Amino acid sequence: MSARDTKEAAGRLGDIRARMAGAMRAAKREDDAVLIAVSKTFGAAGISPLIEAGQRVFGENRVQEAAQKWPELRAKIPGIELHLIGPLQTNKLRQALGLFDAIHTLDRPRLAEALARERDAGVALPRLFIQVNTGSEPQKAGVLPGDADRFIGLCREALALEVEGLMCIPPAAEDPAPHFTGLAEIAKRNGLSRLSMGMSADFEVAIKCGATHVRIGSALFGSRA
Ligand SMILES: *Cc1c(COP(=O)(O)O)cnc(C)c1O
């Protein structure tokens, strides 16, 4: 890793942080939003300069990929926080629990029940976000908006899982704002305060709509191969 790599990473990070701060000011928000740097497809050479530049919260969408690169990166520096933002198969749950500090993709009873079983067996669970398929897209993970209240209730009441907030990925070709406000409404009526929403192309809109966690990949790392 060269000094130039670190300087460039610091520049990109500073730029995103400034845009986040501008969006917070424009929305008259005085809280803080967490920047999750989405490092999927990038290896240590891409990630290390960002760590060097001070970034500590990262997101990955595949358990296997995270297992291959993060233990070594993490061993070098304390305080790294890793978030799973992609679908989680129950057969990868144990592995995921050993890697991630937060899971943004809790979206079905089977997975919720498996998490509760691990908790009952003494495993410390990561922070949990429920993914809502706000566009009701058949190919996309997430609980359907009409089922969200019931699923949130199942997780919290029947299974006693601590749910931190909600997450969504709006349909690619649509105005994301109605999806973000829709997610915020579901959160509000269920008394949830955290919203994981907004990516490189729309994080400022998401912040305006109440995002507390934005997930930014290409704007920080460059385009993915
Ligand atoms: C890849 C990914 C992101 C980041 O996308 P960019 O457009 O590169 O910022 C955010 N959220 C999820 C769930 C992703 O899979």
PDB file of C-alpha atoms and ligand atoms in Angstrom:
ATOM      1  CA  MET A   1       0.000   0.000   0.000  1.00  0.00           C
ATOM      2  CA  SER A   2       1.521   3.301  -1.080  1.00  0.00           C
ATOM      3  CA  ALA A   3       1.138   6.705   0.548  1.00  0.00           C
ATOM      4  CA  ARG A   4      -0.652   7.750  -2.607  1.00  0.00           C
ATOM      5  CA  ASP A   5      -3.269   4.990  -2.223  1.00  0.00           C
ATOM      6  CA  THR A   6      -3.928   6.148   1.323  1.00  0.00           C
ATOM      7  CA  LYS A   7      -4.157   9.777   0.245  1.00  0.00           C
ATOM      8  CA  GLU A   8      -6.596   8.924  -2.524  1.00  0.00           C
ATOM      9  CA  ALA A   9      -8.720   6.826  -0.180  1.00  0.00           C
ATOM     10  CA  ALA A  10      -8.719   9.640   2.375  1.00  0.00           C
ATOM     11  CA  GLY A  11      -9.880  12.014  -0.356  1.00  0.00           C
ATOM     12  CA  ARG A  12     -12.790   9.799  -1.415  1.00  0.00           C
ATOM     13  CA  LEU A  13     -13.738   9.167   2.201  1.00  0.00           C
ATOM     14  CA  GLY A  14     -13.614  12.881   3.017  1.00  0.00           C
ATOM     15  CA  ASP A  15     -15.768  13.636   0.004  1.00  0.00           C
ATOM     16  CA  ILE A  16     -18.464  11.122   1.002  1.00  0.00           C
ATOM     17  CA  ARG A  17     -18.398  12.274   4.632  1.00  0.00           C
ATOM     18  CA  ALA A  18     -18.794  15.891   3.506  1.00  0.00           C
ATOM     19  CA  ARG A  19     -21.750  14.966   1.286  1.00  0.00           C
ATOM     20  CA  MET A  20     -23.321  13.014   4.161  1.00  0.00           C
ATOM     21  CA  ALA A  21     -22.860  15.993   6.479  1.00  0.00           C
ATOM     22  CA  GLY A  22     -24.384  18.311   3.852  1.00  0.00           C
ATOM     23  CA  ALA A  23     -27.412  16.034   3.508  1.00  0.00           C
ATOM     24  CA  MET A  24     -27.797  15.908   7.302  1.00  0.00           C
ATOM     25  CA  ARG A  25     -27.681  19.703   7.518  1.00  0.00           C
ATOM     26  CA  ALA A  26     -30.150  20.096   4.635  1.00  0.00           C
ATOM     27  CA  ALA A  27     -32.512  17.720   6.448  1.00  0.00           C
ATOM     28  CA  LYS A  28     -31.963  19.673   9.711  1.00  0.00           C
ATOM     29  CA  ARG A  29     -30.898  16.467  11.375  1.00  0.00           C
ATOM     30  CA  GLU A  30     -28.613  16.649  14.379  1.00  0.00           C
ATOM     31  CA  ASP A  31     -28.076  12.941  14.852  1.00  0.00           C
ATOM     32  CA  ASP A  32     -25.382  11.020  13.001  1.00  0.00           C
ATOM     33  CA  ALA A  33     -25.504   8.504  10.168  1.00  0.00           C
ATOM     34  CA  VAL A  34     -23.136   5.555  10.041  1.00  0.00           C
ATOM     35  CA  LEU A  35     -21.134   5.102   6.844  1.00  0.00           C
ATOM     36  CA  ILE A  36     -20.830   1.426   5.936  1.00  0.00           C
ATOM     37  CA  ALA A  37     -18.075   1.049   3.338  1.00  0.00           C
ATOM     38  CA  VAL A  38     -19.207  -1.807   1.083  1.00  0.00           C
ATOM     39  CA  SER A  39     -16.009  -3.652   0.208  1.00  0.00           C
ATOM     40  CA  LYS A  40     -17.469  -6.618  -1.712  1.00  0.00           C
ATOM     41  CA  THR A  41     -15.226  -7.820  -4.585  1.00  0.00           C
ATOM     42  CA  PHE A  42     -12.281  -5.765  -3.256  1.00  0.00           C
ATOM     43  CA  GLY A  43      -9.305  -7.424  -1.625  1.00  0.00           C
ATOM     44  CA  ALA A  44      -6.858  -6.213   0.993  1.00  0.00           C
ATOM     45  CA  ALA A  45      -5.103  -3.925  -1.488  1.00  0.00           C
ATOM     46  CA  GLY A  46      -8.338  -2.012  -2.040  1.00  0.00           C
ATOM     47  CA  ILE A  47      -9.531  -2.082   1.563  1.00  0.00           C
ATOM     48  CA  SER A  48      -6.336  -1.320   3.518  1.00  0.00           C
ATOM     49  CA  PRO A  49      -5.971   2.283   2.272  1.00  0.00           C
ATOM     50  CA  LEU A  50      -9.482   3.029   3.505  1.00  0.00           C
ATOM     51  CA  ILE A  51      -8.708   1.514   6.917  1.00  0.00           C
ATOM     52  CA  GLU A  52      -5.521   3.578   6.945  1.00  0.00           C
ATOM     53  CA  ALA A  53      -7.635   6.650   6.188  1.00  0.00           C
ATOM     54  CA  GLY A  54      -9.726   5.958   9.290  1.00  0.00           C
ATOM     55  CA  GLN A  55     -12.739   3.989   8.046  1.00  0.00           C
ATOM     56  CA  ARG A  56     -13.758   1.247  10.508  1.00  0.00           C
ATOM     57  CA  VAL A  57     -17.239   0.064   9.453  1.00  0.00           C
ATOM     58  CA  PHE A  58     -17.410  -2.241   6.437  1.00  0.00           C
ATOM     59  CA  GLY A  59     -20.112  -4.198   4.643  1.00  0.00           C
ATOM     60  CA  GLU A  60     -19.930  -7.446   2.691  1.00  0.00           C
ATOM     61  CA  ASN A  61     -22.681  -9.253   0.827  1.00  0.00           C
ATOM     62  CA  ARG A  62     -21.274 -12.803   0.870  1.00  0.00           C
ATOM     63  CA  VAL A  63     -20.364 -14.810   3.937  1.00  0.00           C
ATOM     64  CA  GLN A  64     -17.762 -16.876   2.101  1.00  0.00           C
ATOM     65  CA  GLU A  65     -15.975 -13.873   0.659  1.00  0.00           C
ATOM     66  CA  ALA A  66     -15.935 -12.118   4.033  1.00  0.00           C
ATOM     67  CA  ALA A  67     -14.529 -15.261   5.680  1.00  0.00           C
ATOM     68  CA  GLN A  68     -11.682 -15.296   3.183  1.00  0.00           C
ATOM     69  CA  LYS A  69     -10.486 -11.747   3.601  1.00  0.00           C
ATOM     70  CA  TRP A  70     -11.615 -10.183   6.881  1.00  0.00           C
ATOM     71  CA  PRO A  71     -10.033 -12.281   9.661  1.00  0.00           C
ATOM     72  CA  GLU A  72      -6.570 -11.292   8.457  1.00  0.00           C
ATOM     73  CA  LEU A  73      -7.437  -7.632   7.868  1.00  0.00           C
ATOM     74  CA  ARG A  74      -9.096  -7.430  11.254  1.00  0.00           C
ATOM     75  CA  ALA A  75      -6.168  -8.953  13.087  1.00  0.00           C
ATOM     76  CA  LYS A  76      -4.079  -5.933  12.063  1.00  0.00           C
ATOM     77  CA  ILE A  77      -6.197  -3.237  13.641  1.00  0.00           C
ATOM     78  CA  PRO A  78      -8.729  -3.111  16.485  1.00  0.00           C
ATOM     79  CA  GLY A  79     -12.198  -1.652  16.162  1.00  0.00           C
ATOM     80  CA  ILE A  80     -13.269  -2.954  12.766  1.00  0.00           C
ATOM     81  CA  GLU A  81     -17.009  -3.489  12.523  1.00  0.00           C
ATOM     82  CA  LEU A  82     -18.337  -5.832   9.850  1.00  0.00           C
ATOM     83  CA  HIS A  83     -21.917  -5.805   8.520  1.00  0.00           C
ATOM     84  CA  LEU A  84     -23.554  -8.508   6.400  1.00  0.00           C
ATOM     85  CA  ILE A  85     -25.709  -6.794   3.773  1.00  0.00           C
ATOM     86  CA  GLY A  86     -26.393  -9.746   1.453  1.00  0.00           C
ATOM     87  CA  PRO A  87     -28.734 -12.743   1.793  1.00  0.00           C
ATOM     88  CA  LEU A  88     -27.982 -15.258   4.532  1.00  0.00           C
ATOM     89  CA  GLN A  89     -28.613 -18.981   4.037  1.00  0.00           C
ATOM     90  CA  THR A  90     -29.346 -20.820   7.265  1.00  0.00           C
ATOM     91  CA  ASN A  91     -26.540 -23.285   6.524  1.00  0.00           C
ATOM     92  CA  LYS A  92     -24.074 -20.353   6.658  1.00  0.00           C
ATOM     93  CA  LEU A  93     -25.547 -18.891   9.836  1.00  0.00           C
ATOM     94  CA  ARG A  94     -22.913 -20.241  12.239  1.00  0.00           C
ATOM     95  CA  GLN A  95     -20.118 -18.959  10.051  1.00  0.00           C
ATOM     96  CA  ALA A  96     -21.835 -15.594   9.734  1.00  0.00           C
ATOM     97  CA  LEU A  97     -22.240 -15.312  13.498  1.00  0.00           C
ATOM     98  CA  GLY A  98     -18.508 -15.726  13.908  1.00  0.00           C
ATOM     99  CA  LEU A  99     -17.760 -12.927  11.456  1.00  0.00           C
ATOM    100  CA  PHE A 100     -20.352 -10.179  11.547  1.00  0.00           C
ATOM    101  CA  ASP A 101     -21.254  -7.491  14.084  1.00  0.00           C
ATOM    102  CA  ALA A 102     -24.528  -6.744  12.317  1.00  0.00           C
ATOM    103  CA  ILE A 103     -26.818  -8.577   9.903  1.00  0.00           C
ATOM    104  CA  HIS A 104     -29.031  -6.391   7.702  1.00  0.00           C
ATOM    105  CA  THR A 105     -30.858  -9.194   5.930  1.00  0.00           C
ATOM    106  CA  LEU A 106     -33.090 -10.961   8.430  1.00  0.00           C
ATOM    107  CA  ASP A 107     -36.112 -11.657   6.226  1.00  0.00           C
ATOM    108  CA  ARG A 108     -37.853 -14.937   7.056  1.00  0.00           C
ATOM    109  CA  PRO A 109     -39.148 -16.954   9.999  1.00  0.00           C
ATOM    110  CA  ARG A 110     -36.746 -19.874   9.441  1.00  0.00           C
ATOM    111  CA  LEU A 111     -33.746 -17.594   9.762  1.00  0.00           C
ATOM    112  CA  ALA A 112     -35.248 -15.794  12.770  1.00  0.00           C
ATOM    113  CA  GLU A 113     -35.902 -19.158  14.464  1.00  0.00           C
ATOM    114  CA  ALA A 114     -32.355 -20.311  13.742  1.00  0.00           C
ATOM    115  CA  LEU A 115     -30.997 -17.089  15.267  1.00  0.00           C
ATOM    116  CA  ALA A 116     -33.140 -17.572  18.368  1.00  0.00           C
ATOM    117  CA  ARG A 117     -31.859 -21.156  18.724  1.00  0.00           C
ATOM    118  CA  GLU A 118     -28.259 -19.965  18.570  1.00  0.00           C
ATOM    119  CA  ARG A 119     -29.030 -17.309  21.174  1.00  0.00           C
ATOM    120  CA  ASP A 120     -30.647 -19.945  23.390  1.00  0.00           C
ATOM    121  CA  ALA A 121     -27.506 -22.032  23.045  1.00  0.00           C
ATOM    122  CA  GLY A 122     -25.480 -19.135  24.428  1.00  0.00           C
ATOM    123  CA  VAL A 123     -24.220 -17.522  21.234  1.00  0.00           C
ATOM    124  CA  ALA A 124     -24.045 -13.705  21.319  1.00  0.00           C
ATOM    125  CA  LEU A 125     -26.075 -12.421  18.383  1.00  0.00           C
ATOM    126  CA  PRO A 126     -25.023  -9.559  16.139  1.00  0.00           C
ATOM    127  CA  ARG A 127     -27.218  -6.484  15.761  1.00  0.00           C
ATOM    128  CA  LEU A 128     -30.182  -7.300  13.549  1.00  0.00           C
ATOM    129  CA  PHE A 129     -31.910  -5.373  10.784  1.00  0.00           C
ATOM    130  CA  ILE A 130     -34.954  -6.763   9.005  1.00  0.00           C
ATOM    131  CA  GLN A 131     -34.829  -6.444   5.217  1.00  0.00           C
ATOM    132  CA  VAL A 132     -38.045  -5.244   3.594  1.00  0.00           C
ATOM    133  CA  ASN A 133     -38.602  -5.813  -0.119  1.00  0.00           C
ATOM    134  CA  THR A 134     -40.197  -2.392  -0.561  1.00  0.00           C
ATOM    135  CA  GLY A 135     -40.644  -2.852  -4.309  1.00  0.00           C
ATOM    136  CA  SER A 136     -42.132  -6.355  -3.886  1.00  0.00           C
ATOM    137  CA  GLU A 137     -39.637  -7.566  -6.513  1.00  0.00           C
ATOM    138  CA  PRO A 138     -39.839 -11.347  -7.004  1.00  0.00           C
ATOM    139  CA  GLN A 139     -36.065 -11.747  -7.440  1.00  0.00           C
ATOM    140  CA  LYS A 140     -35.210  -9.731  -4.348  1.00  0.00           C
ATOM    141  CA  ALA A 141     -34.865 -10.887  -0.755  1.00  0.00           C
ATOM    142  CA  GLY A 142     -36.752  -9.231   2.065  1.00  0.00           C
ATOM    143  CA  VAL A 143     -40.114  -9.529   3.718  1.00  0.00           C
ATOM    144  CA  LEU A 144     -42.965  -8.015   1.707  1.00  0.00           C
ATOM    145  CA  PRO A 145     -44.156  -4.622   3.007  1.00  0.00           C
ATOM    146  CA  GLY A 146     -47.580  -6.060   3.849  1.00  0.00           C
ATOM    147  CA  ASP A 147     -45.993  -8.807   5.963  1.00  0.00           C
ATOM    148  CA  ALA A 148     -43.453  -6.575   7.704  1.00  0.00           C
ATOM    149  CA  ASP A 149     -45.432  -5.721  10.870  1.00  0.00           C
ATOM    150  CA  ARG A 150     -46.250  -9.371  11.472  1.00  0.00           C
ATOM    151  CA  PHE A 151     -42.664 -10.500  10.885  1.00  0.00           C
ATOM    152  CA  ILE A 152     -41.256  -7.784  13.143  1.00  0.00           C
ATOM    153  CA  GLY A 153     -43.740  -8.927  15.808  1.00  0.00           C
ATOM    154  CA  LEU A 154     -42.733 -12.564  15.404  1.00  0.00           C
ATOM    155  CA  CYS A 155     -39.040 -11.711  15.784  1.00  0.00           C
ATOM    156  CA  ARG A 156     -39.481  -9.507  18.809  1.00  0.00           C
ATOM    157  CA  GLU A 157     -42.318 -11.116  20.686  1.00  0.00           C
ATOM    158  CA  ALA A 158     -42.415 -14.830  19.902  1.00  0.00           C
ATOM    159  CA  LEU A 159     -38.647 -15.197  19.498  1.00  0.00           C
ATOM    160  CA  ALA A 160     -37.442 -12.354  21.761  1.00  0.00           C
ATOM    161  CA  LEU A 161     -34.898 -11.196  19.196  1.00  0.00           C
ATOM    162  CA  GLU A 162     -33.623  -7.670  19.586  1.00  0.00           C
ATOM    163  CA  VAL A 163     -34.351  -5.940  16.296  1.00  0.00           C
ATOM    164  CA  GLU A 164     -32.343  -2.790  15.711  1.00  0.00           C
ATOM    165  CA  GLY A 165     -33.966  -1.491  12.554  1.00  0.00           C
ATOM    166  CA  LEU A 166     -34.993  -2.030   8.948  1.00  0.00           C
ATOM    167  CA  MET A 167     -33.121  -2.222   5.660  1.00  0.00           C
ATOM    168  CA  CYS A 168     -34.190  -1.899   2.020  1.00  0.00           C
ATOM    169  CA  ILE A 169     -32.770  -1.905  -1.505  1.00  0.00           C
ATOM    170  CA  PRO A 170     -35.162   0.022  -3.768  1.00  0.00           C
ATOM    171  CA  PRO A 171     -35.786  -1.223  -7.326  1.00  0.00           C
ATOM    172  CA  ALA A 172     -32.921  -0.061  -9.544  1.00  0.00           C
ATOM    173  CA  ALA A 173     -35.019   1.816 -12.085  1.00  0.00           C
ATOM    174  CA  GLU A 174     -37.345   3.662  -9.711  1.00  0.00           C
ATOM    175  CA  ASP A 175     -37.260   6.874  -7.720  1.00  0.00           C
ATOM    176  CA  PRO A 176     -35.913   5.581  -4.387  1.00  0.00           C
ATOM    177  CA  ALA A 177     -37.573   8.271  -2.236  1.00  0.00           C
ATOM    178  CA  PRO A 178     -41.006   6.578  -1.872  1.00  0.00           C
ATOM    179  CA  HIS A 179     -39.241   3.332  -0.909  1.00  0.00           C
ATOM    180  CA  PHE A 180     -37.172   5.124   1.728  1.00  0.00           C
ATOM    181  CA  THR A 181     -40.162   6.958   3.194  1.00  0.00           C
ATOM    182  CA  GLY A 182     -42.197   3.735   3.093  1.00  0.00           C
ATOM    183  CA  LEU A 183     -39.472   1.939   5.060  1.00  0.00           C
ATOM    184  CA  ALA A 184     -39.318   4.835   7.532  1.00  0.00           C
ATOM    185  CA  GLU A 185     -43.071   4.566   8.091  1.00  0.00           C
ATOM    186  CA  ILE A 186     -42.902   0.835   8.824  1.00  0.00           C
ATOM    187  CA  ALA A 187     -40.063   1.509  11.266  1.00  0.00           C
ATOM    188  CA  LYS A 188     -41.894   4.350  12.971  1.00  0.00           C
ATOM    189  CA  ARG A 189     -45.123   2.472  13.576  1.00  0.00           C
ATOM    190  CA  ASN A 190     -43.110  -0.413  15.025  1.00  0.00           C
ATOM    191  CA  GLY A 191     -40.990   1.806  17.244  1.00  0.00           C
ATOM    192  CA  LEU A 192     -37.727   1.050  15.429  1.00  0.00           C
ATOM    193  CA  SER A 193     -35.216   3.864  15.170  1.00  0.00           C
ATOM    194  CA  ARG A 194     -32.557   2.588  12.756  1.00  0.00           C
ATOM    195  CA  LEU A 195     -32.819   2.624   8.974  1.00  0.00           C
ATOM    196  CA  SER A 196     -30.224   1.016   6.700  1.00  0.00           C
ATOM    197  CA  MET A 197     -30.862   2.608   3.330  1.00  0.00           C
ATOM    198  CA  GLY A 198     -29.026   4.507   0.612  1.00  0.00           C
ATOM    199  CA  MET A 199     -26.147   3.477  -1.646  1.00  0.00           C
ATOM    200  CA  SER A 200     -23.641   5.397  -3.811  1.00  0.00           C
ATOM    201  CA  ALA A 201     -26.289   6.780  -6.155  1.00  0.00           C
ATOM    202  CA  ASP A 202     -28.919   7.780  -3.626  1.00  0.00           C
ATOM    203  CA  PHE A 203     -27.490   8.112  -0.120  1.00  0.00           C
ATOM    204  CA  GLU A 204     -28.272  11.827   0.109  1.00  0.00           C
ATOM    205  CA  VAL A 205     -31.958  11.129  -0.653  1.00  0.00           C
ATOM    206  CA  ALA A 206     -31.867   8.331   1.919  1.00  0.00           C
ATOM    207  CA  ILE A 207     -30.448  10.667   4.580  1.00  0.00           C
ATOM    208  CA  LYS A 208     -33.209  13.146   3.811  1.00  0.00           C
ATOM    209  CA  CYS A 209     -35.703  10.314   4.408  1.00  0.00           C
ATOM    210  CA  GLY A 210     -34.119   9.343   7.728  1.00  0.00           C
ATOM    211  CA  ALA A 211     -31.328   6.837   6.962  1.00  0.00           C
ATOM    212  CA  THR A 212     -29.171   6.111  10.005  1.00  0.00           C
ATOM    213  CA  HIS A 213     -26.886   3.709   8.085  1.00  0.00           C
ATOM    214  CA  VAL A 214     -25.834   4.243   4.471  1.00  0.00           C
ATOM    215  CA  ARG A 215     -24.129   1.453   2.506  1.00  0.00           C
ATOM    216  CA  ILE A 216     -21.640   2.882   0.034  1.00  0.00           C
ATOM    217  CA  GLY A 217     -19.483   0.819  -2.297  1.00  0.00           C
ATOM    218  CA  SER A 218     -18.502   2.169  -5.698  1.00  0.00           C
ATOM    219  CA  ALA A 219     -18.297   5.831  -4.627  1.00  0.00           C
ATOM    220  CA  LEU A 220     -15.581   4.811  -2.155  1.00  0.00           C
ATOM    221  CA  PHE A 221     -13.841   1.933  -3.913  1.00  0.00           C
ATOM    222  CA  GLY A 222     -14.397   2.692  -7.593  1.00  0.00           C
ATOM    223  CA  SER A 223     -16.524   0.565  -9.896  1.00  0.00           C
ATOM    224  CA  ARG A 224     -16.610  -3.187  -9.370  1.00  0.00           C
ATOM    225  CA  ALA A 225     -15.226  -5.552 -12.008  1.00  0.00           C
TER     226      ALA A 225
HETATM  227  C1  LIG B   1     -23.304  -3.565  -3.336  1.00  0.00           C
HETATM  228  C2  LIG B   1     -24.275  -3.100  -2.329  1.00  0.00           C
HETATM  229  C3  LIG B   1     -24.275  -1.768  -1.883  1.00  0.00           C
HETATM  230  C4  LIG B   1     -23.340  -0.709  -2.400  1.00  0.00           C
HETATM  231  O1  LIG B   1     -23.661  -0.357  -3.699  1.00  0.00           O
HETATM  232  P1  LIG B   1     -22.950   0.864  -4.445  1.00  0.00           P
HETATM  233  O2  LIG B   1     -23.917   1.271  -5.467  1.00  0.00           O
HETATM  234  O3  LIG B   1     -21.679   0.353  -5.000  1.00  0.00           O
HETATM  235  O4  LIG B   1     -22.727   1.935  -3.436  1.00  0.00           O
HETATM  236  C5  LIG B   1     -25.206  -1.416  -0.911  1.00  0.00           C
HETATM  237  N1  LIG B   1     -26.092  -2.312  -0.411  1.00  0.00           N
HETATM  238  C6  LIG B   1     -26.114  -3.590  -0.818  1.00  0.00           C
HETATM  239  C7  LIG B   1     -27.111  -4.517  -0.235  1.00  0.00           C
HETATM  240  C8  LIG B   1     -25.221  -4.024  -1.793  1.00  0.00           C
HETATM  241  O5  LIG B   1     -25.256  -5.319  -2.182  1.00  0.00           O
END
